[in-house]
Tab-separated table of N, CA and C in Angstrom:
chain	number	residue	atom	x	y	z
N	35	UNK	N	-111.438	62.864	72.925
N	35	UNK	CA	-109.899	62.475	72.804
N	35	UNK	C	-109.058	61.888	73.811
N	36	UNK	N	-109.798	61.988	75.107
N	36	UNK	CA	-109.172	60.915	76.328
N	36	UNK	C	-109.818	59.474	76.107
N	37	UNK	N	-110.732	59.216	75.222
N	37	UNK	CA	-110.753	57.775	74.411
N	37	UNK	C	-109.745	57.247	73.470
N	38	UNK	N	-109.364	58.164	72.589
N	38	UNK	CA	-108.523	57.849	71.768
N	38	UNK	C	-107.182	57.679	72.426
N	39	UNK	N	-106.893	58.404	73.218
N	39	UNK	CA	-105.723	58.414	74.213
N	39	UNK	C	-105.463	57.356	75.019
N	40	UNK	N	-106.761	57.169	75.122
N	40	UNK	CA	-106.813	55.301	76.381
N	40	UNK	C	-106.457	54.414	75.350
N	41	UNK	N	-107.170	54.301	73.902
N	41	UNK	CA	-106.923	53.618	73.048
N	41	UNK	C	-105.685	53.242	72.795
N	42	UNK	N	-104.992	54.569	72.480
N	42	UNK	CA	-103.625	54.546	72.253
N	42	UNK	C	-102.718	53.809	72.817
N	43	UNK	N	-102.615	54.167	74.209
N	43	UNK	CA	-101.932	53.696	75.292
N	43	UNK	C	-102.222	52.094	75.523
N	44	UNK	N	-103.468	51.445	75.244
N	44	UNK	CA	-103.913	50.245	75.411
N	44	UNK	C	-103.127	49.529	74.161
N	45	UNK	N	-102.991	49.837	73.124
N	45	UNK	CA	-102.489	49.393	72.010
N	45	UNK	C	-101.057	49.307	72.014
N	46	UNK	N	-100.408	50.154	72.940
N	46	UNK	CA	-98.967	50.350	72.859
N	46	UNK	C	-98.534	49.313	74.046
N	47	UNK	N	-99.624	48.968	75.170
N	47	UNK	CA	-98.961	48.380	76.004
N	47	UNK	C	-99.537	46.587	75.751
N	48	UNK	N	-100.488	46.972	74.754
N	48	UNK	CA	-100.579	45.152	73.721
N	48	UNK	C	-99.408	45.120	72.828
N	49	UNK	N	-98.845	46.047	72.262
N	49	UNK	CA	-97.502	45.922	71.516
N	49	UNK	C	-96.311	45.309	72.364
N	50	UNK	N	-96.018	46.180	73.569
N	50	UNK	CA	-94.970	46.077	74.666
N	50	UNK	C	-95.072	44.284	75.111
N	51	UNK	N	-96.301	44.081	75.524
N	51	UNK	CA	-96.719	42.687	75.941
N	51	UNK	C	-96.379	41.959	75.126
N	52	UNK	N	-96.791	41.868	73.801
N	52	UNK	CA	-96.412	41.001	72.618
N	52	UNK	C	-94.809	40.946	72.728
N	53	UNK	N	-94.175	41.999	72.424
N	53	UNK	CA	-92.660	41.762	72.170
N	53	UNK	C	-92.146	41.320	73.907
N	54	UNK	N	-92.571	41.227	74.835
N	54	UNK	CA	-91.986	40.697	75.756
N	54	UNK	C	-92.479	39.190	75.741
N	55	UNK	N	-93.280	39.080	75.237
N	55	UNK	CA	-93.615	37.485	75.091
N	55	UNK	C	-93.003	36.809	74.082
N	56	UNK	N	-92.577	37.972	73.014
N	56	UNK	CA	-91.604	37.042	72.041
N	56	UNK	C	-90.228	36.749	72.495
N	57	UNK	N	-89.707	37.805	73.599
N	57	UNK	CA	-88.571	37.445	73.920
N	57	UNK	C	-88.464	36.563	74.848
N	58	UNK	N	-89.662	36.050	75.531
N	58	UNK	CA	-89.611	34.992	76.415
N	58	UNK	C	-89.670	33.893	75.953
N	59	UNK	N	-90.247	33.899	74.848
N	59	UNK	CA	-90.463	32.302	73.564
N	59	UNK	C	-89.150	32.094	73.071
N	60	UNK	N	-88.605	32.919	72.635
N	60	UNK	CA	-87.326	33.090	72.098
N	60	UNK	C	-86.122	32.456	72.833
N	61	UNK	N	-85.944	33.123	74.216
N	61	UNK	CA	-85.120	32.701	75.244
N	61	UNK	C	-85.541	31.327	75.679
N	62	UNK	N	-86.911	30.744	76.053
N	62	UNK	CA	-87.342	29.393	75.987
N	62	UNK	C	-86.691	28.464	75.187
N	63	UNK	N	-87.167	28.561	73.508
N	63	UNK	CA	-86.286	27.947	72.642
N	63	UNK	C	-85.053	27.772	72.696
N	64	UNK	N	-84.119	28.924	72.974
N	64	UNK	CA	-82.835	28.393	73.198
N	64	UNK	C	-82.371	27.596	73.898
N	65	UNK	N	-83.227	27.694	75.459
N	65	UNK	CA	-82.765	26.889	76.521
N	65	UNK	C	-83.177	25.636	76.099
N	66	UNK	N	-84.379	25.321	75.908
N	66	UNK	CA	-84.924	23.920	75.420
N	66	UNK	C	-83.896	23.348	74.539
N	67	UNK	N	-83.443	24.166	73.454
N	67	UNK	CA	-82.625	23.019	72.132
N	67	UNK	C	-81.193	22.953	73.200
N	68	UNK	N	-80.975	23.630	73.852
N	68	UNK	CA	-79.504	23.433	74.299
N	68	UNK	C	-79.896	21.952	75.512
N	69	UNK	N	-81.034	22.321	75.883
N	69	UNK	CA	-81.066	21.322	77.003
N	69	UNK	C	-81.024	19.889	76.325
N	70	UNK	N	-82.307	19.631	75.520
N	70	UNK	CA	-82.376	18.722	74.790
N	70	UNK	C	-81.285	18.126	74.006
N	71	UNK	N	-80.706	18.887	73.234
N	71	UNK	CA	-79.514	18.677	72.222
N	71	UNK	C	-78.154	17.841	73.534
N	72	UNK	N	-78.264	18.143	74.554
N	72	UNK	CA	-77.085	17.991	75.186
N	72	UNK	C	-77.553	16.454	75.952
N	73	UNK	N	-78.803	16.801	76.280
N	73	UNK	CA	-79.502	14.776	76.361
N	73	UNK	C	-78.927	14.043	75.173
N	74	UNK	N	-79.567	14.471	74.256
N	74	UNK	CA	-79.173	13.633	73.107
N	74	UNK	C	-77.573	13.433	72.876
N	75	UNK	N	-77.029	14.277	72.861
N	75	UNK	CA	-75.552	13.961	72.718
N	75	UNK	C	-75.127	13.038	73.838
N	76	UNK	N	-75.259	13.295	75.239
N	76	UNK	CA	-74.935	12.528	76.605
N	76	UNK	C	-75.488	11.345	76.085
N	77	UNK	N	-76.741	11.294	75.568
N	77	UNK	CA	-77.174	9.693	75.081
N	77	UNK	C	-76.421	8.815	74.425
N	78	UNK	N	-76.262	9.417	72.928
N	78	UNK	CA	-75.547	8.900	71.953
N	78	UNK	C	-74.004	8.519	72.174
N	79	UNK	N	-73.535	9.223	73.152
N	79	UNK	CA	-72.200	9.113	73.660
N	79	UNK	C	-72.402	7.840	75.069
N	80	UNK	N	-73.185	7.875	75.675
N	80	UNK	CA	-73.201	6.886	76.174
N	80	UNK	C	-73.286	5.442	75.556
N	81	UNK	N	-74.288	5.585	74.611
N	81	UNK	CA	-74.935	4.098	73.584
N	81	UNK	C	-73.536	3.908	73.054
N	82	UNK	N	-72.666	4.858	72.736
N	82	UNK	CA	-71.591	4.431	71.563
N	82	UNK	C	-70.392	4.165	72.416
N	83	UNK	N	-70.437	4.530	74.071
N	83	UNK	CA	-69.292	3.999	75.177
N	83	UNK	C	-69.756	2.560	75.317
N	84	UNK	N	-70.753	2.312	75.229
N	84	UNK	CA	-71.182	0.891	75.819
N	84	UNK	C	-70.865	0.050	74.629
N	85	UNK	N	-71.431	0.326	73.415
N	85	UNK	CA	-70.640	-0.687	72.185
N	85	UNK	C	-69.115	-0.268	72.130
N	86	UNK	N	-68.474	0.227	72.091
N	86	UNK	CA	-67.083	0.424	72.186
N	86	UNK	C	-66.748	-0.591	73.280
N	87	UNK	N	-67.280	-0.650	74.243
N	87	UNK	CA	-66.626	-1.640	75.340
N	87	UNK	C	-67.029	-2.875	75.301
N	88	UNK	N	-68.101	-3.091	74.811
N	88	UNK	CA	-68.772	-4.403	74.249
N	88	UNK	C	-67.872	-4.949	73.257
N	89	UNK	N	-67.465	-4.308	72.087
N	89	UNK	CA	-66.191	-4.714	70.849
N	89	UNK	C	-65.301	-5.119	71.496
N	90	UNK	N	-64.873	-3.909	72.431
N	90	UNK	CA	-63.577	-4.155	73.088
N	90	UNK	C	-63.314	-5.320	73.853
N	91	UNK	N	-64.171	-5.741	74.850
N	91	UNK	CA	-64.451	-6.934	75.357
N	91	UNK	C	-64.305	-8.193	74.496
N	92	UNK	N	-64.956	-8.363	73.351
N	92	UNK	CA	-65.372	-9.835	72.586
N	92	UNK	C	-63.885	-9.502	71.673
N	93	UNK	N	-63.468	-8.309	71.157
N	93	UNK	CA	-61.573	-8.209	70.962
N	93	UNK	C	-60.859	-9.014	71.660
N	94	UNK	N	-60.784	-8.619	72.936
N	94	UNK	CA	-59.894	-9.338	74.095
N	94	UNK	C	-60.131	-10.682	74.199
N	95	UNK	N	-61.159	-11.066	74.321
N	95	UNK	CA	-61.519	-12.482	74.321
N	95	UNK	C	-61.073	-12.838	73.342
N	96	UNK	N	-61.151	-12.649	72.160
N	96	UNK	CA	-60.876	-13.216	71.018
N	96	UNK	C	-59.558	-13.697	70.915
N	97	UNK	N	-58.785	-12.263	71.217
N	97	UNK	CA	-57.424	-12.403	70.980
N	97	UNK	C	-56.754	-13.486	72.155
N	98	UNK	N	-57.364	-13.091	73.208
N	98	UNK	CA	-56.749	-14.412	74.365
N	98	UNK	C	-57.112	-15.756	74.263
N	99	UNK	N	-58.247	-16.250	73.804
N	99	UNK	CA	-58.615	-17.168	73.496
N	99	UNK	C	-57.832	-18.103	72.386
N	100	UNK	N	-58.409	-17.235	71.622
N	100	UNK	CA	-57.861	-18.715	70.086
N	100	UNK	C	-56.806	-18.022	68.914
N	101	UNK	N	-56.771	-16.527	69.257
N	101	UNK	CA	-55.530	-15.983	68.600
N	101	UNK	C	-56.094	-16.085	67.234
N	102	UNK	N	-57.157	-15.425	66.799
N	102	UNK	CA	-57.739	-15.323	65.514
N	102	UNK	C	-57.873	-14.344	64.999
N	103	UNK	N	-58.270	-14.238	63.832
N	103	UNK	CA	-58.516	-13.067	63.473
N	103	UNK	C	-59.593	-12.389	63.458
N	104	UNK	N	-60.467	-12.905	63.984
N	104	UNK	CA	-61.831	-12.392	64.373
N	104	UNK	C	-61.498	-11.192	65.422
N	105	UNK	N	-60.518	-10.809	66.104
N	105	UNK	CA	-60.715	-9.584	66.880
N	105	UNK	C	-60.166	-8.410	66.301
N	106	UNK	N	-59.713	-8.480	64.603
N	106	UNK	CA	-59.344	-7.476	63.955
N	106	UNK	C	-60.315	-7.034	63.559
N	107	UNK	N	-61.508	-7.776	63.193
N	107	UNK	CA	-62.741	-7.224	63.031
N	107	UNK	C	-63.633	-6.584	64.195
N	108	UNK	N	-63.659	-7.329	64.973
N	108	UNK	CA	-64.070	-6.365	66.565
N	108	UNK	C	-63.574	-5.229	66.569
N	109	UNK	N	-62.131	-4.967	66.699
N	109	UNK	CA	-61.472	-3.668	66.427
N	109	UNK	C	-61.764	-2.469	65.651
N	110	UNK	N	-61.952	-3.233	64.575
N	110	UNK	CA	-62.292	-2.254	63.034
N	110	UNK	C	-63.718	-1.303	63.683
N	111	UNK	N	-64.563	-2.523	64.293
N	111	UNK	CA	-65.916	-2.042	64.662
N	111	UNK	C	-65.772	-1.085	65.800
N	112	UNK	N	-64.846	-1.453	66.515
N	112	UNK	CA	-64.954	-0.431	67.934
N	112	UNK	C	-64.127	1.080	67.426
N	113	UNK	N	-63.168	1.058	66.502
N	113	UNK	CA	-62.651	2.200	66.070
N	113	UNK	C	-63.566	2.971	64.913
N	114	UNK	N	-65.140	2.326	64.627
N	114	UNK	CA	-65.642	3.002	63.887
N	114	UNK	C	-66.594	3.658	64.806
N	115	UNK	N	-67.070	2.944	65.864
N	115	UNK	CA	-67.777	3.793	67.148
N	115	UNK	C	-66.964	4.923	67.924
N	116	UNK	N	-65.301	4.567	68.000
N	116	UNK	CA	-64.804	6.139	68.426
N	116	UNK	C	-65.157	6.985	67.422
N	117	UNK	N	-65.109	6.878	66.152
N	117	UNK	CA	-65.218	7.826	65.117
N	117	UNK	C	-66.487	8.441	65.354
N	118	UNK	N	-67.360	7.352	65.488
N	118	UNK	CA	-68.669	8.252	65.399
N	118	UNK	C	-69.093	9.259	66.584
N	119	UNK	N	-68.461	8.730	68.027
N	119	UNK	CA	-68.270	9.602	68.815
N	119	UNK	C	-67.552	10.780	68.846
N	120	UNK	N	-66.363	10.833	68.156
N	120	UNK	CA	-65.869	12.226	67.807
N	120	UNK	C	-66.693	12.914	66.990
N	121	UNK	N	-66.929	12.331	65.899
N	121	UNK	CA	-68.015	13.257	65.216
N	121	UNK	C	-69.483	13.781	65.464
N	122	UNK	N	-69.903	13.087	66.689
N	122	UNK	CA	-71.115	13.529	67.131
N	122	UNK	C	-70.365	14.626	68.354
N	123	UNK	N	-69.346	14.735	68.874
N	123	UNK	CA	-68.793	15.775	69.558
N	123	UNK	C	-68.510	16.740	68.897
N	124	UNK	N	-67.655	16.677	67.821
N	124	UNK	CA	-67.686	17.668	66.828
N	124	UNK	C	-68.479	18.225	66.146
N	125	UNK	N	-69.867	18.204	65.872
N	125	UNK	CA	-70.938	18.387	64.959
N	125	UNK	C	-71.999	18.712	65.646
N	126	UNK	N	-71.808	18.483	67.500
N	126	UNK	CA	-73.104	18.561	68.023
N	126	UNK	C	-73.961	20.137	68.182
N	127	UNK	N	-73.530	20.634	67.122
N	127	UNK	CA	-74.446	22.152	67.196
N	127	UNK	C	-75.451	21.623	65.874
N	128	UNK	N	-74.961	21.089	64.634
N	128	UNK	CA	-75.591	20.912	63.819
N	128	UNK	C	-76.212	19.368	63.868
N	129	UNK	N	-75.572	18.797	64.990
N	129	UNK	CA	-76.368	17.211	64.760
N	129	UNK	C	-77.889	17.258	66.000
N	130	UNK	N	-77.662	18.296	66.759
N	130	UNK	CA	-78.593	18.066	68.049
N	130	UNK	C	-79.173	19.226	68.672
N	131	UNK	N	-78.179	20.497	68.306
N	131	UNK	CA	-78.987	21.645	68.704
N	131	UNK	C	-79.909	22.340	67.480
N	132	UNK	N	-79.290	22.497	66.568
N	132	UNK	CA	-80.134	22.956	65.454
N	132	UNK	C	-81.270	22.671	64.877
N	133	UNK	N	-81.315	21.581	65.090
N	133	UNK	CA	-82.720	20.777	64.780
N	133	UNK	C	-83.721	20.826	65.734
N	134	UNK	N	-83.416	21.098	66.551
N	134	UNK	CA	-84.382	21.547	68.024
N	134	UNK	C	-84.903	22.632	67.648
N	135	UNK	N	-83.591	23.841	67.146
N	135	UNK	CA	-84.503	25.194	67.109
N	135	UNK	C	-85.346	25.086	65.938
N	136	UNK	N	-85.105	24.279	65.066
N	136	UNK	CA	-85.657	24.522	63.621
N	136	UNK	C	-86.735	23.854	64.050
N	137	UNK	N	-87.228	23.018	64.738
N	137	UNK	CA	-88.173	22.160	65.002
N	137	UNK	C	-89.129	23.144	66.100
N	138	UNK	N	-88.721	23.727	66.907
N	138	UNK	CA	-89.228	24.631	68.080
N	138	UNK	C	-89.966	25.940	67.384
N	139	UNK	N	-89.165	26.454	66.451
N	139	UNK	CA	-89.277	27.843	65.825
N	139	UNK	C	-90.240	27.922	64.351
N	140	UNK	N	-89.625	26.807	63.583
N	140	UNK	CA	-90.310	26.666	62.274
N	140	UNK	C	-89.606	27.592	61.117
N	141	UNK	N	-89.274	28.332	62.009
N	141	UNK	CA	-88.567	29.566	60.950
N	141	UNK	C	-86.846	29.607	60.988
N	142	UNK	N	-86.715	29.483	62.581
N	142	UNK	CA	-84.924	29.801	62.343
N	142	UNK	C	-84.339	28.761	62.334
N	143	UNK	N	-82.967	28.678	61.582
N	143	UNK	CA	-82.223	27.322	61.754
N	143	UNK	C	-81.082	27.365	62.495
N	144	UNK	N	-80.431	28.137	62.959
N	144	UNK	CA	-79.246	28.415	63.398
N	144	UNK	C	-79.445	28.927	64.518
N	145	UNK	N	-78.391	28.628	65.506
N	145	UNK	CA	-78.202	29.396	66.997
N	145	UNK	C	-77.978	31.369	66.717
N	146	UNK	N	-77.270	31.384	65.735
N	146	UNK	CA	-77.042	32.891	65.356
N	146	UNK	C	-78.418	33.553	64.828
N	147	UNK	N	-79.207	32.974	63.757
N	147	UNK	CA	-80.486	33.501	63.736
N	147	UNK	C	-81.286	33.558	64.768
N	148	UNK	N	-81.286	32.550	65.859
N	148	UNK	CA	-82.119	32.726	66.935
N	148	UNK	C	-81.539	33.784	67.783
N	149	UNK	N	-80.324	34.182	67.863
N	149	UNK	CA	-79.524	35.420	68.539
N	149	UNK	C	-80.050	36.541	68.028
N	150	UNK	N	-79.857	36.711	66.630
N	150	UNK	CA	-80.545	37.999	66.030
N	150	UNK	C	-82.064	37.930	66.149
N	151	UNK	N	-82.937	37.152	66.420
N	151	UNK	CA	-84.471	37.340	66.496
N	151	UNK	C	-84.488	37.691	67.854
N	152	UNK	N	-83.677	37.127	68.977
N	152	UNK	CA	-83.759	37.924	70.366
N	152	UNK	C	-83.670	38.883	70.307
N	153	UNK	N	-82.194	39.461	69.543
N	153	UNK	CA	-82.288	41.070	69.925
N	153	UNK	C	-83.332	41.377	69.230
N	154	UNK	N	-83.735	41.007	67.897
N	154	UNK	CA	-84.602	41.838	67.382
N	154	UNK	C	-85.805	42.328	68.310
N	155	UNK	N	-86.101	41.365	69.119
N	155	UNK	CA	-87.646	41.063	69.952
N	155	UNK	C	-87.128	41.996	71.042
N	156	UNK	N	-86.280	42.108	71.846
N	156	UNK	CA	-85.398	42.708	72.893
N	156	UNK	C	-85.490	44.477	72.318
N	157	UNK	N	-85.178	44.747	70.780
N	157	UNK	CA	-85.310	46.017	70.541
N	157	UNK	C	-86.809	46.757	70.128
N	158	UNK	N	-87.345	45.201	70.007
N	158	UNK	CA	-88.548	45.724	69.769
N	158	UNK	C	-89.803	46.271	70.941
N	159	UNK	N	-89.197	45.658	71.802
N	159	UNK	CA	-90.090	45.822	73.589
N	159	UNK	C	-89.184	46.990	73.860
N	160	UNK	N	-87.717	47.211	73.574
N	160	UNK	CA	-87.657	48.727	74.303
N	160	UNK	C	-88.228	49.858	73.374
N	161	UNK	N	-88.138	49.572	71.932
N	161	UNK	CA	-89.022	50.521	71.427
N	161	UNK	C	-90.421	51.150	71.800
N	162	UNK	N	-91.048	49.976	72.275
N	162	UNK	CA	-92.685	50.082	72.745
N	162	UNK	C	-92.505	50.477	74.056
N	163	UNK	N	-91.894	50.349	74.826
N	163	UNK	CA	-91.479	51.074	76.467
N	163	UNK	C	-91.273	52.588	76.455
N	164	UNK	N	-90.672	52.711	75.142
N	164	UNK	CA	-89.985	54.326	74.730
N	164	UNK	C	-91.293	55.180	74.319
N	165	UNK	N	-91.689	54.564	73.401
N	165	UNK	CA	-93.097	55.006	73.214
N	165	UNK	C	-93.891	54.939	74.286
N	166	UNK	N	-94.067	54.178	74.773
N	166	UNK	CA	-95.007	54.261	76.157
N	166	UNK	C	-94.731	55.328	77.263
N	167	UNK	N	-93.571	55.518	77.571
N	167	UNK	CA	-92.740	56.621	78.192
N	167	UNK	C	-93.066	57.917	77.454
N	168	UNK	N	-93.098	58.064	76.493
N	168	UNK	CA	-93.194	59.377	75.939
N	168	UNK	C	-94.516	59.610	76.017
N	169	UNK	N	-95.615	58.881	75.706
N	169	UNK	CA	-97.021	59.263	75.618
N	169	UNK	C	-97.197	59.477	77.110
N	170	UNK	N	-96.760	58.987	78.326
N	170	UNK	CA	-97.233	59.015	79.499
N	170	UNK	C	-96.463	60.752	79.785
N	171	UNK	N	-95.204	60.948	79.567
N	171	UNK	CA	-94.642	62.196	79.431
N	171	UNK	C	-95.664	63.287	78.637
N	172	UNK	N	-96.013	62.925	77.896
N	172	UNK	CA	-96.993	63.952	76.706
N	172	UNK	C	-97.865	64.333	77.802
N	173	UNK	N	-98.819	63.178	78.117
N	173	UNK	CA	-99.900	63.632	78.936
N	173	UNK	C	-99.677	64.273	80.029
N	174	UNK	N	-98.640	63.830	80.893
N	174	UNK	CA	-98.581	64.485	82.206
N	174	UNK	C	-98.069	66.292	81.899
N	175	UNK	N	-97.463	66.074	80.931
N	175	UNK	CA	-96.817	67.796	80.654
N	175	UNK	C	-98.142	68.652	80.192
N	176	UNK	N	-99.093	67.786	79.485
N	176	UNK	CA	-100.664	68.345	78.939
N	176	UNK	C	-101.402	69.070	80.358
N	177	UNK	N	-101.557	67.658	81.179
N	177	UNK	CA	-102.450	67.974	82.395
N	177	UNK	C	-101.647	69.095	83.213
N	178	UNK	N	-100.496	69.379	83.529
N	178	UNK	CA	-99.302	70.421	84.152
N	178	UNK	C	-99.701	71.336	83.722
N	179	UNK	N	-99.574	71.617	82.287
N	179	UNK	CA	-99.810	72.902	81.374
N	179	UNK	C	-101.664	73.473	81.904
N	180	UNK	N	-102.452	72.488	81.729
N	180	UNK	CA	-103.902	72.891	81.974
N	180	UNK	C	-104.003	72.989	83.464
N	181	UNK	N	-103.678	72.632	84.739
N	181	UNK	CA	-103.837	72.676	85.818
N	181	UNK	C	-103.103	74.033	85.902
N	182	UNK	N	-102.215	74.689	85.403
N	182	UNK	CA	-101.270	75.513	85.853
N	182	UNK	C	-101.995	76.891	84.881
N	183	UNK	N	-102.783	76.556	84.054
N	183	UNK	CA	-103.566	77.650	83.112
N	183	UNK	C	-104.748	77.707	84.069
N	184	UNK	N	-105.095	76.675	84.370
N	184	UNK	CA	-106.623	77.065	85.643
N	184	UNK	C	-106.004	77.691	87.160
N	185	UNK	N	-105.015	77.438	87.516
N	185	UNK	CA	-104.845	77.872	88.548
N	185	UNK	C	-104.229	79.409	88.453
N	186	UNK	N	-103.594	79.828	87.341
N	186	UNK	CA	-103.540	81.482	86.802
N	186	UNK	C	-104.938	82.002	86.764
N	187	UNK	N	-105.647	81.194	85.948
N	187	UNK	CA	-106.574	82.168	85.760
N	187	UNK	C	-107.591	82.304	87.111
N	188	UNK	N	-107.282	81.290	87.808
N	188	UNK	CA	-108.365	81.446	89.059
N	188	UNK	C	-107.347	82.485	90.055
N	189	UNK	N	-106.298	82.784	90.147
N	189	UNK	CA	-105.599	83.509	90.671
N	189	UNK	C	-105.921	84.895	90.106
N	190	UNK	N	-106.069	85.168	88.797
N	190	UNK	CA	-106.229	86.254	88.197
N	190	UNK	C	-107.602	86.754	88.397
N	191	UNK	N	-108.533	85.849	88.405
N	191	UNK	CA	-109.796	86.233	88.721
N	191	UNK	C	-110.085	86.636	90.398
N	192	UNK	N	-109.471	86.127	91.346
N	192	UNK	CA	-110.359	86.056	92.459
N	192	UNK	C	-108.861	86.710	93.157
N	193	UNK	N	-108.131	87.166	92.566
N	193	UNK	CA	-107.025	87.828	93.545
N	193	UNK	C	-106.554	89.092	92.920
């Protein structure tokens, strides 16, 4: 009986630990994906901004030096880079964050799915904690019951 109870408590503690580990893993995935996504977004914007300034400088030099139509092509390319920056900012979740979530978890594809899995893992941890608390309360009640029973028998026999 005692060994059975100890094994049951051990299994509950193991399940509770696994649930807490899953919560930690999912929180870590969310944090790492956001950090890496933000890093890649900033890296892309910096590269595009450098390219934009380079093409704008070439365009201004061509305009001032020769008044030739070469600057028009440079401005078109500069405008293309501006559009790329805008698309990178508007689609940052799809382009940067979600690929890292998918890469790190191999099952979850979006932030919403990650949040749902995190909530599920937190709920599992709470459920395991409540089960353990109930087991401890039941064991305490049984122990108290037997202790009071022995005390009453002792008092009835010797008093």
